[in-house]
mmCIF file of C-alpha atoms and ligand atoms in Angstrom:
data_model
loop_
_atom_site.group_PDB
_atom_site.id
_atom_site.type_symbol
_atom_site.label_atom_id
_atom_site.label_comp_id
_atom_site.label_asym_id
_atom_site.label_seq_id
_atom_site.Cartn_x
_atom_site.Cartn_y
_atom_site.Cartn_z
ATOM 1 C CA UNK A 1 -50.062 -24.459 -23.186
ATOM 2 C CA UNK A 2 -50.812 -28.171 -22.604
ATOM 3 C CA UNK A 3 -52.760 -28.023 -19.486
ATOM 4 C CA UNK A 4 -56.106 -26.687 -19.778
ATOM 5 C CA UNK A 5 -55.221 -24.339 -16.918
ATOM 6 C CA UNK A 6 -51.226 -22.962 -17.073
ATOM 7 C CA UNK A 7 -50.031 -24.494 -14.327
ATOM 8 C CA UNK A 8 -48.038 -21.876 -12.146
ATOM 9 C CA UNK A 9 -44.933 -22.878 -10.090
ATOM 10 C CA UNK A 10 -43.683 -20.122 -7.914
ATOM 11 C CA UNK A 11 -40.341 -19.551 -6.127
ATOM 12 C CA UNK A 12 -40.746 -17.189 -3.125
ATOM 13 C CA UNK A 13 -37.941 -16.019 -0.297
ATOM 14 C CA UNK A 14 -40.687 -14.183 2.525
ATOM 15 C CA UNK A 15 -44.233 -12.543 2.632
ATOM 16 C CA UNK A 16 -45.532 -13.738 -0.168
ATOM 17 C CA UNK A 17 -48.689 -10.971 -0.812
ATOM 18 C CA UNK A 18 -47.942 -11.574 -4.368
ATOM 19 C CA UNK A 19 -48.044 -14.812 -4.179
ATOM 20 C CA UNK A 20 -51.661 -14.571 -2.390
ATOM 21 C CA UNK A 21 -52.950 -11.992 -5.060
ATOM 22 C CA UNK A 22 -52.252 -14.861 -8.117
ATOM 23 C CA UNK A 23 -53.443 -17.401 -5.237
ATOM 24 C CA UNK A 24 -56.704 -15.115 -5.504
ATOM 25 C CA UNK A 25 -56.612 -14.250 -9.042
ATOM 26 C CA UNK A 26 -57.129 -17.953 -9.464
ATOM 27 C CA UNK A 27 -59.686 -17.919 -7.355
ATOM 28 C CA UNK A 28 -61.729 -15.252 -8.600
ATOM 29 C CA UNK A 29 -61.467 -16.886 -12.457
ATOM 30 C CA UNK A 30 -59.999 -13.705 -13.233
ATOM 31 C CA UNK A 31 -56.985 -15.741 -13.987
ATOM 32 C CA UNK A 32 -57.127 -19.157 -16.214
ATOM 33 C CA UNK A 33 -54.688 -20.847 -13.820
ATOM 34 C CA UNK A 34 -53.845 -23.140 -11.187
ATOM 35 C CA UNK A 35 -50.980 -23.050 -8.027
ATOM 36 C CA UNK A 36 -49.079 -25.998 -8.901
ATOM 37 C CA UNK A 37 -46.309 -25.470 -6.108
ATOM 38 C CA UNK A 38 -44.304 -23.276 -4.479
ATOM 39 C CA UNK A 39 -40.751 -23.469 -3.190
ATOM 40 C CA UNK A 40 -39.111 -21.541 -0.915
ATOM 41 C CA UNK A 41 -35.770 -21.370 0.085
ATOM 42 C CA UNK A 42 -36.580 -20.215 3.820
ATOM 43 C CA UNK A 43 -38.260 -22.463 5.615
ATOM 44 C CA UNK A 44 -40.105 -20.020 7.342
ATOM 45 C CA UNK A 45 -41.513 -17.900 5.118
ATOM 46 C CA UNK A 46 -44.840 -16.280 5.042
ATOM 47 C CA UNK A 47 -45.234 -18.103 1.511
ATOM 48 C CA UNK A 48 -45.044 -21.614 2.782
ATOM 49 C CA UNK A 49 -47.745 -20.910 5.077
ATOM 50 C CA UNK A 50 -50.454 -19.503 2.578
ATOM 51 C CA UNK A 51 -49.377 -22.396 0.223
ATOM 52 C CA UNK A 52 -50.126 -24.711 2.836
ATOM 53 C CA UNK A 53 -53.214 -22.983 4.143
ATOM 54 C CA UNK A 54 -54.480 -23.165 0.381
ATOM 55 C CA UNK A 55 -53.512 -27.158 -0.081
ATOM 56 C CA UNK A 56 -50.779 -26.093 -2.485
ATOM 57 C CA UNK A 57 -47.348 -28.175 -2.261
ATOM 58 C CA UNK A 58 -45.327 -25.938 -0.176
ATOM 59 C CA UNK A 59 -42.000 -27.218 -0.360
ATOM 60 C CA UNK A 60 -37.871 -25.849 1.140
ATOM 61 C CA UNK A 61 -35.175 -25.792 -0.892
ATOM 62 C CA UNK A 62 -32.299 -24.403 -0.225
ATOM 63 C CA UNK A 63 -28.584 -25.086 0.519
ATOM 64 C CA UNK A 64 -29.607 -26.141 4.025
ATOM 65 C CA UNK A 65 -31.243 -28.906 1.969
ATOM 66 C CA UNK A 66 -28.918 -28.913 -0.727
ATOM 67 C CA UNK A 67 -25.138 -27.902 -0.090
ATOM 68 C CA UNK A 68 -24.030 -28.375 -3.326
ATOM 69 C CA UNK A 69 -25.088 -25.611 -5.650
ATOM 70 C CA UNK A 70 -25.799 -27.773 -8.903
ATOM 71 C CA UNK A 71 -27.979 -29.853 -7.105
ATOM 72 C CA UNK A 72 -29.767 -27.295 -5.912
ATOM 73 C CA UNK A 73 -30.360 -26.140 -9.292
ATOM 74 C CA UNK A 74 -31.221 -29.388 -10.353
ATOM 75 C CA UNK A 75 -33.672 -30.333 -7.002
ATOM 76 C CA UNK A 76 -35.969 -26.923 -7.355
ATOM 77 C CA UNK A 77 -35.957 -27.596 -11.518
ATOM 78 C CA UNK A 78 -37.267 -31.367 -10.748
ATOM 79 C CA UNK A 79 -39.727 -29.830 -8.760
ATOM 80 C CA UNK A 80 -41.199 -27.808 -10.643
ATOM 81 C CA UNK A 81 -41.235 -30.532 -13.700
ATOM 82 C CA UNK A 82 -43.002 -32.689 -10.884
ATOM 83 C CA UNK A 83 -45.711 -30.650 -10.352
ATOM 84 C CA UNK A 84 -45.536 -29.944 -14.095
ATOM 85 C CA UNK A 85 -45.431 -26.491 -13.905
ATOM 86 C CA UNK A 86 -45.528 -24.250 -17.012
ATOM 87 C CA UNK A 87 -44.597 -20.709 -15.660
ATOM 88 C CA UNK A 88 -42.170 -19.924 -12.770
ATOM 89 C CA UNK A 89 -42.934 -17.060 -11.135
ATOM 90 C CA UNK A 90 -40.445 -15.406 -8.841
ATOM 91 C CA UNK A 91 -42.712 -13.642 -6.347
ATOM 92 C CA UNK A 92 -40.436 -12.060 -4.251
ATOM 93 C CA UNK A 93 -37.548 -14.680 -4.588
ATOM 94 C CA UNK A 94 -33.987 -13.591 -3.321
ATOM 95 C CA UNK A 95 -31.997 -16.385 -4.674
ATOM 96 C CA UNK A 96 -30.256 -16.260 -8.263
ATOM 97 C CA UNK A 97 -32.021 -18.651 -10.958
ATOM 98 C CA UNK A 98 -29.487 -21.457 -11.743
ATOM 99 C CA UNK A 99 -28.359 -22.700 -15.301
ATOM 100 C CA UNK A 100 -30.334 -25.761 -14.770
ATOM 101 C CA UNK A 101 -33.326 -24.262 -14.309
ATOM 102 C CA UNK A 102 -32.696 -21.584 -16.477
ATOM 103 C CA UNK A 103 -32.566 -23.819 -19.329
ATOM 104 C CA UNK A 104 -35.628 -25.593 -18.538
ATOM 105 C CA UNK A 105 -37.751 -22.800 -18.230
ATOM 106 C CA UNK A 106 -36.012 -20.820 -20.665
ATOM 107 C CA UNK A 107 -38.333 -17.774 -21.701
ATOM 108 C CA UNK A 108 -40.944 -19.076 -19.451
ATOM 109 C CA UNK A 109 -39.860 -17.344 -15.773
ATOM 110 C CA UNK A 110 -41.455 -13.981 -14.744
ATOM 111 C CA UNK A 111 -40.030 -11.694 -12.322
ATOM 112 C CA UNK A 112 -41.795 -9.064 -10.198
ATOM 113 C CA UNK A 113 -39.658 -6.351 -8.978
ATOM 114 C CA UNK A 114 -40.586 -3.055 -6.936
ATOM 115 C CA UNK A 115 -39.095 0.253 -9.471
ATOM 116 C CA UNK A 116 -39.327 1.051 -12.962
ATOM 117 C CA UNK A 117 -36.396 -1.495 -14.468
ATOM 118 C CA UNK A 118 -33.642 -0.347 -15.412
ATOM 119 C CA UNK A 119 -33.768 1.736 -12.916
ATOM 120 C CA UNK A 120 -33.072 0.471 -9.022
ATOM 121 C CA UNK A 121 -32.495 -2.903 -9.441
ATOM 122 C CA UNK A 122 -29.708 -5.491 -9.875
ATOM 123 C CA UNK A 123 -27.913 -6.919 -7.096
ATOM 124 C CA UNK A 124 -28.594 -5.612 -3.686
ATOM 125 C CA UNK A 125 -31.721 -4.215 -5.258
ATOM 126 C CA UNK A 126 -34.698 -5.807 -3.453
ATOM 127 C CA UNK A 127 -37.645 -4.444 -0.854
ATOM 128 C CA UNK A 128 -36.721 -1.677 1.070
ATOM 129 C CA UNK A 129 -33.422 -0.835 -0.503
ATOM 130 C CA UNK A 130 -35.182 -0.196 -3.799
ATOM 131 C CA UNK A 131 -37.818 2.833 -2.136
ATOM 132 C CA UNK A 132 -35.068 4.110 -0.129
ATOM 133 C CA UNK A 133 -32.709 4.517 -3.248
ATOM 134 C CA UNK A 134 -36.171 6.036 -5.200
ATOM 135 C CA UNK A 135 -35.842 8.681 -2.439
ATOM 136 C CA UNK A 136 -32.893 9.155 -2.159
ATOM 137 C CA UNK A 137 -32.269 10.102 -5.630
ATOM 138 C CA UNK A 138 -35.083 12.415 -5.802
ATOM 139 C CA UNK A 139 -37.638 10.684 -8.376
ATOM 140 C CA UNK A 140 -41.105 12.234 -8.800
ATOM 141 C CA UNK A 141 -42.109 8.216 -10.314
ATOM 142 C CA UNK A 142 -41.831 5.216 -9.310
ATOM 143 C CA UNK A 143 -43.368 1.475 -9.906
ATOM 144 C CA UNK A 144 -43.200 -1.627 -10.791
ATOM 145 C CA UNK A 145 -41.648 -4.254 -13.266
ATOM 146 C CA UNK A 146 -43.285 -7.794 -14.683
ATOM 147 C CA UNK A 147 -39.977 -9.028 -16.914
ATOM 148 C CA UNK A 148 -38.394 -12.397 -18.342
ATOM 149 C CA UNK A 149 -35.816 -13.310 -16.425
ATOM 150 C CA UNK A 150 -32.776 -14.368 -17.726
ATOM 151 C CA UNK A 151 -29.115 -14.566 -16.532
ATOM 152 C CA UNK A 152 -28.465 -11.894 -14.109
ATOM 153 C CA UNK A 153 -30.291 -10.106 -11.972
ATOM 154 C CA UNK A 154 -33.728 -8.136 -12.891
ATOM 155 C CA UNK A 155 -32.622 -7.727 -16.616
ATOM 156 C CA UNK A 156 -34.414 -9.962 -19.753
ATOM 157 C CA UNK A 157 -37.431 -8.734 -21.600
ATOM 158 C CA UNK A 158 -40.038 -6.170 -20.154
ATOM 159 C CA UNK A 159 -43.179 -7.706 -19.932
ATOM 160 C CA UNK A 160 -45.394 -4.735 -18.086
ATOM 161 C CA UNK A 161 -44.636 -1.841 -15.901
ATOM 162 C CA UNK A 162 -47.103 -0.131 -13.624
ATOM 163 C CA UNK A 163 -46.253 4.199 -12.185
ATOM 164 C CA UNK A 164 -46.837 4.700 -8.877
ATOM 165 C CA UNK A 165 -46.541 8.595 -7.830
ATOM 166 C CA UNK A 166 -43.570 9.715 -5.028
ATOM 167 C CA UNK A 167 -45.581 11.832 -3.065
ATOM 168 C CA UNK A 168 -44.286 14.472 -1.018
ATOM 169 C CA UNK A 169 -43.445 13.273 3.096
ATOM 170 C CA UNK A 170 -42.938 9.539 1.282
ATOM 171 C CA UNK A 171 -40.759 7.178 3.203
ATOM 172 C CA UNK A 172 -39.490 3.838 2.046
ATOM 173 C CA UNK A 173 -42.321 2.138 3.948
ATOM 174 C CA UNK A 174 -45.563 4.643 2.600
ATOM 175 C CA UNK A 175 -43.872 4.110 -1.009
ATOM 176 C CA UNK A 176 -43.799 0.099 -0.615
ATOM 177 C CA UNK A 177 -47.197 0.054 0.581
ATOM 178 C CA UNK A 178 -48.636 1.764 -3.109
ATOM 179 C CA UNK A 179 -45.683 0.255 -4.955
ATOM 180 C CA UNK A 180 -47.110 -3.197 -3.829
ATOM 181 C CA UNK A 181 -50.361 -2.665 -4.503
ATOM 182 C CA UNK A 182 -49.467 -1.525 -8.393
ATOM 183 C CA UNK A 183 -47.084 -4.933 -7.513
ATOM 184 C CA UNK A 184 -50.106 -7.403 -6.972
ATOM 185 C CA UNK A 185 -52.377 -5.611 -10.017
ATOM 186 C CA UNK A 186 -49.571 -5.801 -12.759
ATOM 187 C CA UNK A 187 -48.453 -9.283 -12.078
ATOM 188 C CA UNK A 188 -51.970 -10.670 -12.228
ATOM 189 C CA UNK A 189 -52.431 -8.443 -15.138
ATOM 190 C CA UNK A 190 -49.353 -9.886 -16.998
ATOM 191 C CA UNK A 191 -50.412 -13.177 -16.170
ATOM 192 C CA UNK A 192 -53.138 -12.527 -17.508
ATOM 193 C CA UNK A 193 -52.172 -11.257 -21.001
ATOM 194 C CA UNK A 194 -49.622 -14.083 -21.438
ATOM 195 C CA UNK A 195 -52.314 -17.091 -20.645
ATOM 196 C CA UNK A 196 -54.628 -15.260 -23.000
ATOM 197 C CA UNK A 197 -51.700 -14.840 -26.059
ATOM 198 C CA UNK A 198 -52.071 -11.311 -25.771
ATOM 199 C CA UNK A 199 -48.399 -11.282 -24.714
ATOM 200 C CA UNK A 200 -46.646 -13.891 -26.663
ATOM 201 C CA UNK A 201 -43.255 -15.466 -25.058
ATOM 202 C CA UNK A 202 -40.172 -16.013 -27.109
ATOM 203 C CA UNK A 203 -39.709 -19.735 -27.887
ATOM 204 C CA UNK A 204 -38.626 -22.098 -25.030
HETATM 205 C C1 GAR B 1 -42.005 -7.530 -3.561
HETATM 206 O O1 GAR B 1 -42.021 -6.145 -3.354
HETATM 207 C C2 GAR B 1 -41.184 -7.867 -4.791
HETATM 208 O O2 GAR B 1 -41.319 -6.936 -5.816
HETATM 209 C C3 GAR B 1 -39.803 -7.856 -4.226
HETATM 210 O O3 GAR B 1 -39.930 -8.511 -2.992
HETATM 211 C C4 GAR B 1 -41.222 -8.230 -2.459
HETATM 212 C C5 GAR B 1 -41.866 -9.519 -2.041
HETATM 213 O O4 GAR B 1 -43.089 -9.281 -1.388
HETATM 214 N N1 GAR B 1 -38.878 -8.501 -5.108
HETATM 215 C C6 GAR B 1 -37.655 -8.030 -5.339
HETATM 216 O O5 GAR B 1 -37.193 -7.053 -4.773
HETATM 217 C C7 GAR B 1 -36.844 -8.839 -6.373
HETATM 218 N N2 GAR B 1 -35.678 -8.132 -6.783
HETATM 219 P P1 GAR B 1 -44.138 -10.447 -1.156
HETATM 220 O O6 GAR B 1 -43.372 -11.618 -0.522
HETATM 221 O O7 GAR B 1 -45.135 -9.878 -0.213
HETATM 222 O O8 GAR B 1 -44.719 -10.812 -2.486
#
């Protein structure tokens, strides 16, 4: 890394209680990083406000500000490279990752997601859906994924996965609430073990 602390850009679409565990993390020294910005593409999301309450750059972008679709791309990758981030973490981001940004940060994005990838995810996979599909298809174990992300949606390289137990009288809101917590502990965990080379990323 060329910073002496990775420098962590994060994209976020709501909440943002991941974001505020790595915002913590840092905190703590339990993680050799720094919040370099976040960027949201809803302007009122939870996110913005803990970046702001934290003096982090808390910045919109989405087509509201940017209609065209390549700019877009292009306007949240020269933000990032502003704030020189090194990692992009996705902490709950809706949005597909464009090409542009893709390339610039190829190997170096990180995706949280609520199941055990493969399973429940891809398109229309996200929050609730993704407990209420664990349920409905009967599965004992659940979780959560830390991956690279690459072209589509929640496939690329497995990073770290976390169980959480389906208990008996679940419903999709008791599930999220243990699923997140497993959520907030991997992702700082991964974090971890990629700042300290214990995970190594492909090339950029
Ligand atoms: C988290 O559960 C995250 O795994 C999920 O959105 C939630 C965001 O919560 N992401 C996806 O479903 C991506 N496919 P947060 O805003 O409190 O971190």
């Amino acid at each position: 890394m060329i910073h002496e602390l990775t420098r962590l850009g994060f994209l976020v679409s709501g909440r943002g209680s991941n974001l505020q565990a790595i915002i913590q993390a840092c905190k703590d020294k339990k993680l050799y990083a720094e919040p370099a910005v976040v960027i949201s593409n809803n302007a009122s999301a939870g996110a913005l406000d803990i970046a702001r309450s934290e003096s982090i750059p808390a910045i919109h972008i989405s087509r509201n500000t940017h209609p065209d679709i390549d700019q877009l791309d292009r306007a949240i990758t020269e933000t990032l490279q502003q704030h020189q981030a090194d990692l992009v973490i996705l902490a709950g981001y809706m949005k597909k990752i464009g090409p542009v940004l893709l390339k610039a940060y190829r190997n170096r994005i990180i995706n949280i997601h609520p199941s055990l990838l493969p399973k429940f995810g891809g398109q229309g996979m996200y929050g609730m859906r993704v407990h209420a599909a664990v349920l409905a298809a009967g599965e004992r174990v659940t979780g959560a994924t830390v991956h690279l992300v690459d072209y589509d949606y929640d496939s690329g390289p497995i990073l770290g996965q976390r169980q959480v137990e389906v208990l008996a009288g679940d419903n999709p809101e008791s599930l999220a609430i243990r699923v997140l917590a497993a959520e907030h502990a991997l992702l700082v965990e991964v974090l971890q073990d990629i700042i300290k080379g214990k995970i190594i990323l492909p090339d950029h």
